[in-house]
PDB file of C-alpha atoms in Angstrom:
ATOM      1  CA  MET T   1     -34.834 -43.832  -3.435  1.00 89.00           C
ATOM      2  CA  ASN T   2     -32.354 -43.093  -0.677  1.00 96.00           C
ATOM      3  CA  ILE T   3     -29.304 -40.798  -0.841  1.00 96.00           C
ATOM      4  CA  PRO T   4     -26.669 -43.506  -1.575  1.00 96.00           C
ATOM      5  CA  ASN T   5     -28.724 -44.935  -4.447  1.00 97.00           C
ATOM      6  CA  SER T   6     -29.328 -41.419  -5.791  1.00 97.00           C
ATOM      7  CA  LEU T   7     -25.571 -40.801  -5.764  1.00 97.00           C
ATOM      8  CA  THR T   8     -25.022 -44.075  -7.605  1.00 97.00           C
ATOM      9  CA  LEU T   9     -27.551 -43.056 -10.259  1.00 97.00           C
ATOM     10  CA  LEU T  10     -25.811 -39.681 -10.547  1.00 97.00           C
ATOM     11  CA  ARG T  11     -22.529 -41.527 -11.201  1.00 97.00           C
ATOM     12  CA  MET T  12     -24.226 -43.465 -13.990  1.00 97.00           C
ATOM     13  CA  LEU T  13     -25.619 -40.246 -15.463  1.00 97.00           C
ATOM     14  CA  LEU T  14     -22.143 -38.668 -15.472  1.00 98.00           C
ATOM     15  CA  VAL T  15     -20.786 -41.407 -17.770  1.00 98.00           C
ATOM     16  CA  PRO T  16     -22.163 -39.978 -21.059  1.00 98.00           C
ATOM     17  CA  ALA T  17     -20.772 -36.552 -20.143  1.00 98.00           C
ATOM     18  CA  ILE T  18     -17.316 -37.979 -19.473  1.00 98.00           C
ATOM     19  CA  ILE T  19     -17.379 -39.961 -22.718  1.00 98.00           C
ATOM     20  CA  TRP T  20     -18.474 -36.932 -24.730  1.00 98.00           C
ATOM     21  CA  LEU T  21     -15.753 -34.783 -23.127  1.00 98.00           C
ATOM     22  CA  ILE T  22     -13.066 -37.362 -23.927  1.00 98.00           C
ATOM     23  CA  LEU T  23     -14.263 -37.765 -27.506  1.00 98.00           C
ATOM     24  CA  SER T  24     -14.315 -33.960 -27.833  1.00 97.00           C
ATOM     25  CA  ASN T  25     -10.719 -33.916 -26.579  1.00 96.00           C
ATOM     26  CA  GLN T  26     -11.716 -31.840 -23.556  1.00 97.00           C
ATOM     27  CA  MET T  27      -9.575 -33.816 -21.173  1.00 97.00           C
ATOM     28  CA  TYR T  28      -9.411 -31.370 -18.277  1.00 97.00           C
ATOM     29  CA  PRO T  29     -13.223 -31.182 -17.913  1.00 98.00           C
ATOM     30  CA  ALA T  30     -13.360 -34.969 -18.436  1.00 98.00           C
ATOM     31  CA  PHE T  31     -10.884 -35.365 -15.573  1.00 97.00           C
ATOM     32  CA  ILE T  32     -12.979 -33.098 -13.311  1.00 97.00           C
ATOM     33  CA  VAL T  33     -16.231 -34.936 -14.099  1.00 98.00           C
ATOM     34  CA  PHE T  34     -14.434 -38.269 -13.579  1.00 98.00           C
ATOM     35  CA  LEU T  35     -13.279 -37.038 -10.165  1.00 96.00           C
ATOM     36  CA  LEU T  36     -16.861 -36.043  -9.375  1.00 97.00           C
ATOM     37  CA  ALA T  37     -17.985 -39.555 -10.313  1.00 97.00           C
ATOM     38  CA  GLY T  38     -15.308 -40.920  -7.978  1.00 93.00           C
ATOM     39  CA  VAL T  39     -16.541 -38.707  -5.154  1.00 94.00           C
ATOM     40  CA  THR T  40     -20.106 -39.983  -5.632  1.00 95.00           C
ATOM     41  CA  ASP T  41     -18.752 -43.545  -5.447  1.00 92.00           C
ATOM     42  CA  ALA T  42     -16.954 -42.883  -2.180  1.00 92.00           C
ATOM     43  CA  LEU T  43     -19.897 -40.963  -0.719  1.00 96.00           C
ATOM     44  CA  ASP T  44     -22.573 -43.500  -1.582  1.00 95.00           C
ATOM     45  CA  GLY T  45     -20.640 -46.290   0.118  1.00 92.00           C
ATOM     46  CA  PHE T  46     -19.802 -44.191   3.163  1.00 95.00           C
ATOM     47  CA  ILE T  47     -23.347 -42.934   3.661  1.00 97.00           C
ATOM     48  CA  ALA T  48     -24.888 -46.373   3.078  1.00 95.00           C
ATOM     49  CA  LYS T  49     -22.643 -48.026   5.669  1.00 94.00           C
ATOM     50  CA  GLN T  50     -22.473 -45.251   8.270  1.00 95.00           C
ATOM     51  CA  PHE T  51     -26.195 -44.520   8.290  1.00 96.00           C
ATOM     52  CA  ASP T  52     -27.444 -48.067   7.734  1.00 96.00           C
ATOM     53  CA  MET T  53     -28.869 -47.222   4.310  1.00 96.00           C
ATOM     54  CA  VAL T  54     -27.670 -50.321   2.458  1.00 94.00           C
ATOM     55  CA  THR T  55     -30.469 -51.591   0.223  1.00 94.00           C
ATOM     56  CA  PRO T  56     -30.809 -54.636  -2.039  1.00 91.00           C
ATOM     57  CA  LEU T  57     -31.081 -52.221  -4.997  1.00 93.00           C
ATOM     58  CA  GLY T  58     -27.871 -50.486  -3.944  1.00 92.00           C
ATOM     59  CA  THR T  59     -25.949 -53.761  -3.683  1.00 89.00           C
ATOM     60  CA  TYR T  60     -26.667 -54.336  -7.382  1.00 87.00           C
ATOM     61  CA  LEU T  61     -26.615 -50.730  -8.570  1.00 93.00           C
ATOM     62  CA  ASP T  62     -23.241 -49.744  -7.119  1.00 92.00           C
ATOM     63  CA  PRO T  63     -21.110 -52.412  -8.827  1.00 89.00           C
ATOM     64  CA  LEU T  64     -23.133 -51.935 -12.023  1.00 91.00           C
ATOM     65  CA  ALA T  65     -22.374 -48.200 -11.956  1.00 94.00           C
ATOM     66  CA  ASP T  66     -18.673 -48.974 -11.443  1.00 92.00           C
ATOM     67  CA  LYS T  67     -18.676 -51.363 -14.407  1.00 92.00           C
ATOM     68  CA  ILE T  68     -20.519 -48.907 -16.649  1.00 95.00           C
ATOM     69  CA  LEU T  69     -18.129 -46.096 -15.702  1.00 96.00           C
ATOM     70  CA  LEU T  70     -14.905 -48.058 -16.063  1.00 96.00           C
ATOM     71  CA  VAL T  71     -15.806 -50.022 -19.192  1.00 97.00           C
ATOM     72  CA  SER T  72     -17.041 -46.844 -20.891  1.00 97.00           C
ATOM     73  CA  ILE T  73     -13.937 -44.888 -19.933  1.00 98.00           C
ATOM     74  CA  TYR T  74     -11.566 -47.679 -20.977  1.00 98.00           C
ATOM     75  CA  VAL T  75     -13.266 -48.229 -24.324  1.00 98.00           C
ATOM     76  CA  THR T  76     -13.275 -44.490 -25.021  1.00 98.00           C
ATOM     77  CA  LEU T  77      -9.644 -44.033 -23.988  1.00 98.00           C
ATOM     78  CA  GLY T  78      -8.799 -47.033 -26.163  1.00 98.00           C
ATOM     79  CA  ILE T  79     -10.591 -45.524 -29.149  1.00 97.00           C
ATOM     80  CA  GLN T  80      -8.654 -42.300 -28.589  1.00 97.00           C
ATOM     81  CA  ALA T  81      -5.408 -44.337 -28.341  1.00 97.00           C
ATOM     82  CA  ASP T  82      -4.801 -43.077 -24.808  1.00 97.00           C
ATOM     83  CA  LEU T  83      -4.776 -46.682 -23.566  1.00 98.00           C
ATOM     84  CA  PRO T  84      -3.408 -49.722 -25.396  1.00 98.00           C
ATOM     85  CA  SER T  85      -6.060 -51.775 -27.191  1.00 98.00           C
ATOM     86  CA  TRP T  86      -4.881 -55.014 -25.604  1.00 98.00           C
ATOM     87  CA  LEU T  87      -5.501 -53.595 -22.117  1.00 98.00           C
ATOM     88  CA  VAL T  88      -8.973 -52.366 -23.047  1.00 98.00           C
ATOM     89  CA  ILE T  89      -9.825 -55.810 -24.447  1.00 98.00           C
ATOM     90  CA  LEU T  90      -8.503 -57.468 -21.273  1.00 98.00           C
ATOM     91  CA  VAL T  91     -10.466 -55.201 -18.907  1.00 98.00           C
ATOM     92  CA  VAL T  92     -13.700 -55.436 -20.901  1.00 98.00           C
ATOM     93  CA  SER T  93     -13.348 -59.220 -21.310  1.00 97.00           C
ATOM     94  CA  ARG T  94     -12.939 -59.697 -17.552  1.00 96.00           C
ATOM     95  CA  ASP T  95     -16.062 -57.658 -16.897  1.00 93.00           C
ATOM     96  CA  PHE T  96     -18.014 -59.611 -19.521  1.00 93.00           C
ATOM     97  CA  LEU T  97     -16.781 -62.810 -17.856  1.00 92.00           C
ATOM     98  CA  ILE T  98     -18.096 -61.630 -14.488  1.00 88.00           C
ATOM     99  CA  VAL T  99     -21.436 -60.405 -15.839  1.00 87.00           C
ATOM    100  CA  GLY T 100     -21.770 -63.562 -17.943  1.00 89.00           C
ATOM    101  CA  GLY T 101     -21.174 -65.699 -14.852  1.00 87.00           C
ATOM    102  CA  ILE T 102     -23.843 -63.796 -12.961  1.00 83.00           C
ATOM    103  CA  LEU T 103     -26.320 -64.203 -15.836  1.00 88.00           C
ATOM    104  CA  LEU T 104     -25.512 -67.908 -16.177  1.00 88.00           C
ATOM    105  CA  THR T 105     -26.006 -68.360 -12.444  1.00 85.00           C
ATOM    106  CA  PHE T 106     -29.408 -66.681 -12.701  1.00 85.00           C
ATOM    107  CA  LEU T 107     -30.469 -68.614 -15.834  1.00 90.00           C
ATOM    108  CA  LEU T 108     -29.473 -71.963 -14.314  1.00 87.00           C
ATOM    109  CA  SER T 109     -31.138 -71.036 -10.992  1.00 85.00           C
ATOM    110  CA  LEU T 110     -27.928 -71.755  -9.122  1.00 82.00           C
ATOM    111  CA  ASN T 111     -27.371 -70.507  -5.624  1.00 80.00           C
ATOM    112  CA  VAL T 112     -23.917 -69.052  -6.201  1.00 73.00           C
ATOM    113  CA  THR T 113     -22.783 -65.976  -4.332  1.00 76.00           C
ATOM    114  CA  ILE T 114     -19.793 -64.222  -5.844  1.00 72.00           C
ATOM    115  CA  LEU T 115     -18.392 -61.652  -3.483  1.00 76.00           C
ATOM    116  CA  PRO T 116     -15.761 -59.078  -4.373  1.00 80.00           C
ATOM    117  CA  SER T 117     -12.368 -60.073  -3.046  1.00 87.00           C
ATOM    118  CA  LYS T 118      -9.548 -57.835  -1.881  1.00 94.00           C
ATOM    119  CA  LEU T 119      -7.872 -58.587  -5.200  1.00 95.00           C
ATOM    120  CA  SER T 120     -10.894 -57.427  -7.216  1.00 92.00           C
ATOM    121  CA  LYS T 121     -11.135 -54.283  -5.094  1.00 89.00           C
ATOM    122  CA  LEU T 122      -7.431 -53.658  -5.726  1.00 96.00           C
ATOM    123  CA  ASN T 123      -8.060 -54.171  -9.446  1.00 96.00           C
ATOM    124  CA  THR T 124     -10.929 -51.673  -9.430  1.00 92.00           C
ATOM    125  CA  PHE T 125      -8.771 -49.161  -7.554  1.00 93.00           C
ATOM    126  CA  CYS T 126      -5.909 -49.621 -10.040  1.00 97.00           C
ATOM    127  CA  GLN T 127      -8.292 -49.241 -12.995  1.00 97.00           C
ATOM    128  CA  ILE T 128      -9.676 -46.019 -11.527  1.00 95.00           C
ATOM    129  CA  LEU T 129      -6.180 -44.732 -10.752  1.00 95.00           C
ATOM    130  CA  LEU T 130      -4.988 -45.470 -14.285  1.00 97.00           C
ATOM    131  CA  ALA T 131      -7.990 -43.741 -15.863  1.00 97.00           C
ATOM    132  CA  ALA T 132      -7.534 -40.736 -13.555  1.00 96.00           C
ATOM    133  CA  CYS T 133      -3.809 -40.513 -14.387  1.00 96.00           C
ATOM    134  CA  VAL T 134      -4.461 -40.718 -18.138  1.00 97.00           C
ATOM    135  CA  LEU T 135      -7.138 -38.008 -17.926  1.00 97.00           C
ATOM    136  CA  ALA T 136      -5.015 -35.846 -15.612  1.00 95.00           C
ATOM    137  CA  ASP T 137      -1.961 -36.191 -17.818  1.00 95.00           C
ATOM    138  CA  ALA T 138      -3.916 -35.283 -20.936  1.00 95.00           C
ATOM    139  CA  GLY T 139      -5.945 -32.537 -19.272  1.00 95.00           C
ATOM    140  CA  LEU T 140      -3.384 -30.970 -16.983  1.00 93.00           C
ATOM    141  CA  GLU T 141      -0.228 -31.967 -18.865  1.00 89.00           C
ATOM    142  CA  ILE T 142       1.469 -32.987 -15.618  1.00 90.00           C
ATOM    143  CA  GLY T 143       3.901 -35.455 -17.176  1.00 90.00           C
ATOM    144  CA  VAL T 144       2.953 -38.716 -15.502  1.00 91.00           C
ATOM    145  CA  GLY T 145       3.548 -40.793 -18.629  1.00 88.00           C
ATOM    146  CA  SER T 146       5.987 -43.128 -16.889  1.00 92.00           C
ATOM    147  CA  ILE T 147       3.502 -43.700 -14.056  1.00 95.00           C
ATOM    148  CA  VAL T 148       0.773 -44.404 -16.630  1.00 96.00           C
ATOM    149  CA  ALA T 149       3.052 -46.891 -18.406  1.00 96.00           C
ATOM    150  CA  GLY T 150       3.679 -48.757 -15.149  1.00 97.00           C
ATOM    151  CA  LEU T 151       0.018 -48.678 -14.168  1.00 98.00           C
ATOM    152  CA  VAL T 152      -0.948 -50.251 -17.489  1.00 98.00           C
ATOM    153  CA  TYR T 153       0.935 -53.402 -16.463  1.00 98.00           C
ATOM    154  CA  VAL T 154      -0.356 -53.307 -12.884  1.00 98.00           C
ATOM    155  CA  VAL T 155      -3.926 -53.090 -14.198  1.00 98.00           C
ATOM    156  CA  ALA T 156      -3.243 -55.936 -16.635  1.00 98.00           C
ATOM    157  CA  LEU T 157      -1.845 -58.162 -13.889  1.00 98.00           C
ATOM    158  CA  THR T 158      -4.612 -57.432 -11.353  1.00 98.00           C
ATOM    159  CA  THR T 159      -7.247 -57.842 -14.076  1.00 98.00           C
ATOM    160  CA  ILE T 160      -5.942 -61.287 -15.035  1.00 98.00           C
ATOM    161  CA  LEU T 161      -5.557 -62.439 -11.431  1.00 97.00           C
ATOM    162  CA  SER T 162      -8.966 -61.192 -10.318  1.00 96.00           C
ATOM    163  CA  GLY T 163     -10.591 -62.742 -13.403  1.00 95.00           C
ATOM    164  CA  ILE T 164      -9.022 -66.091 -12.532  1.00 95.00           C
ATOM    165  CA  ALA T 165     -10.082 -65.719  -8.888  1.00 93.00           C
ATOM    166  CA  TYR T 166     -13.703 -64.957  -9.847  1.00 90.00           C
ATOM    167  CA  THR T 167     -13.772 -67.911 -12.239  1.00 91.00           C
ATOM    168  CA  LEU T 168     -12.374 -70.302  -9.629  1.00 92.00           C
ATOM    169  CA  GLN T 169     -14.798 -69.007  -7.003  1.00 88.00           C
ATOM    170  CA  TRP T 170     -17.740 -69.537  -9.374  1.00 84.00           C
ATOM    171  CA  PHE T 171     -16.651 -73.057 -10.364  1.00 86.00           C
ATOM    172  CA  ARG T 172     -15.947 -74.034  -6.762  1.00 85.00           C
ATOM    173  CA  GLN T 173     -19.475 -73.052  -5.714  1.00 81.00           C
ATOM    174  CA  ASN T 174     -21.094 -74.414  -8.879  1.00 75.00           C
ATOM    175  CA  GLY T 175     -19.281 -77.749  -8.575  1.00 70.00           C
ATOM    176  CA  THR T 176     -20.528 -78.097  -5.004  1.00 58.00           C
ATOM    177  CA  GLN T 177     -24.151 -77.662  -6.113  1.00 57.00           C
ATOM    178  CA  THR T 178     -24.025 -80.086  -9.031  1.00 50.00           C
ATOM    179  CA  GLY T 179     -22.158 -82.778  -7.132  1.00 51.00           C
ATOM    180  CA  THR T 180     -18.976 -82.408  -9.176  1.00 50.00           C
ATOM    181  CA  LYS T 181     -15.654 -81.067  -8.073  1.00 49.00           C
TER     182      LYS T 181
END
């Protein structure tokens, strides 16, 4: 297990702590642990690329850790009514769509490669930023409610667009393999 993969596993292990802190209404510590998770995300990618430590395990583990972190945070913030339910449903549904497409590809033995686009990376960044702002606002009481309100709609828009883009990418590649278009 190399350093980047260890950092990714650490990020996954931080998720239950963040969830517990949010559910215990300890938003400042939740914000700090969330920031720590973000640092591990940035570090694992940097170290893997700069020191040629990219592994097949890491290419699967890193996006999985991101999904686990973000889905868990969004569901928990939705339960606590810190995020609107409709947004939580939208974000979780998109991620289920992506994971479902990957599973279907595997089950059907298709040779489909779905790569993250700039739009999906923007969506992930916006989701992280929104979660960080909600936690910071609740934990530090810094009054960014209007920013949070705007980010909710930015996350919704980028979630919808990236979900459509992933779906089109999958169908384009799948249609090529089955002889349909």
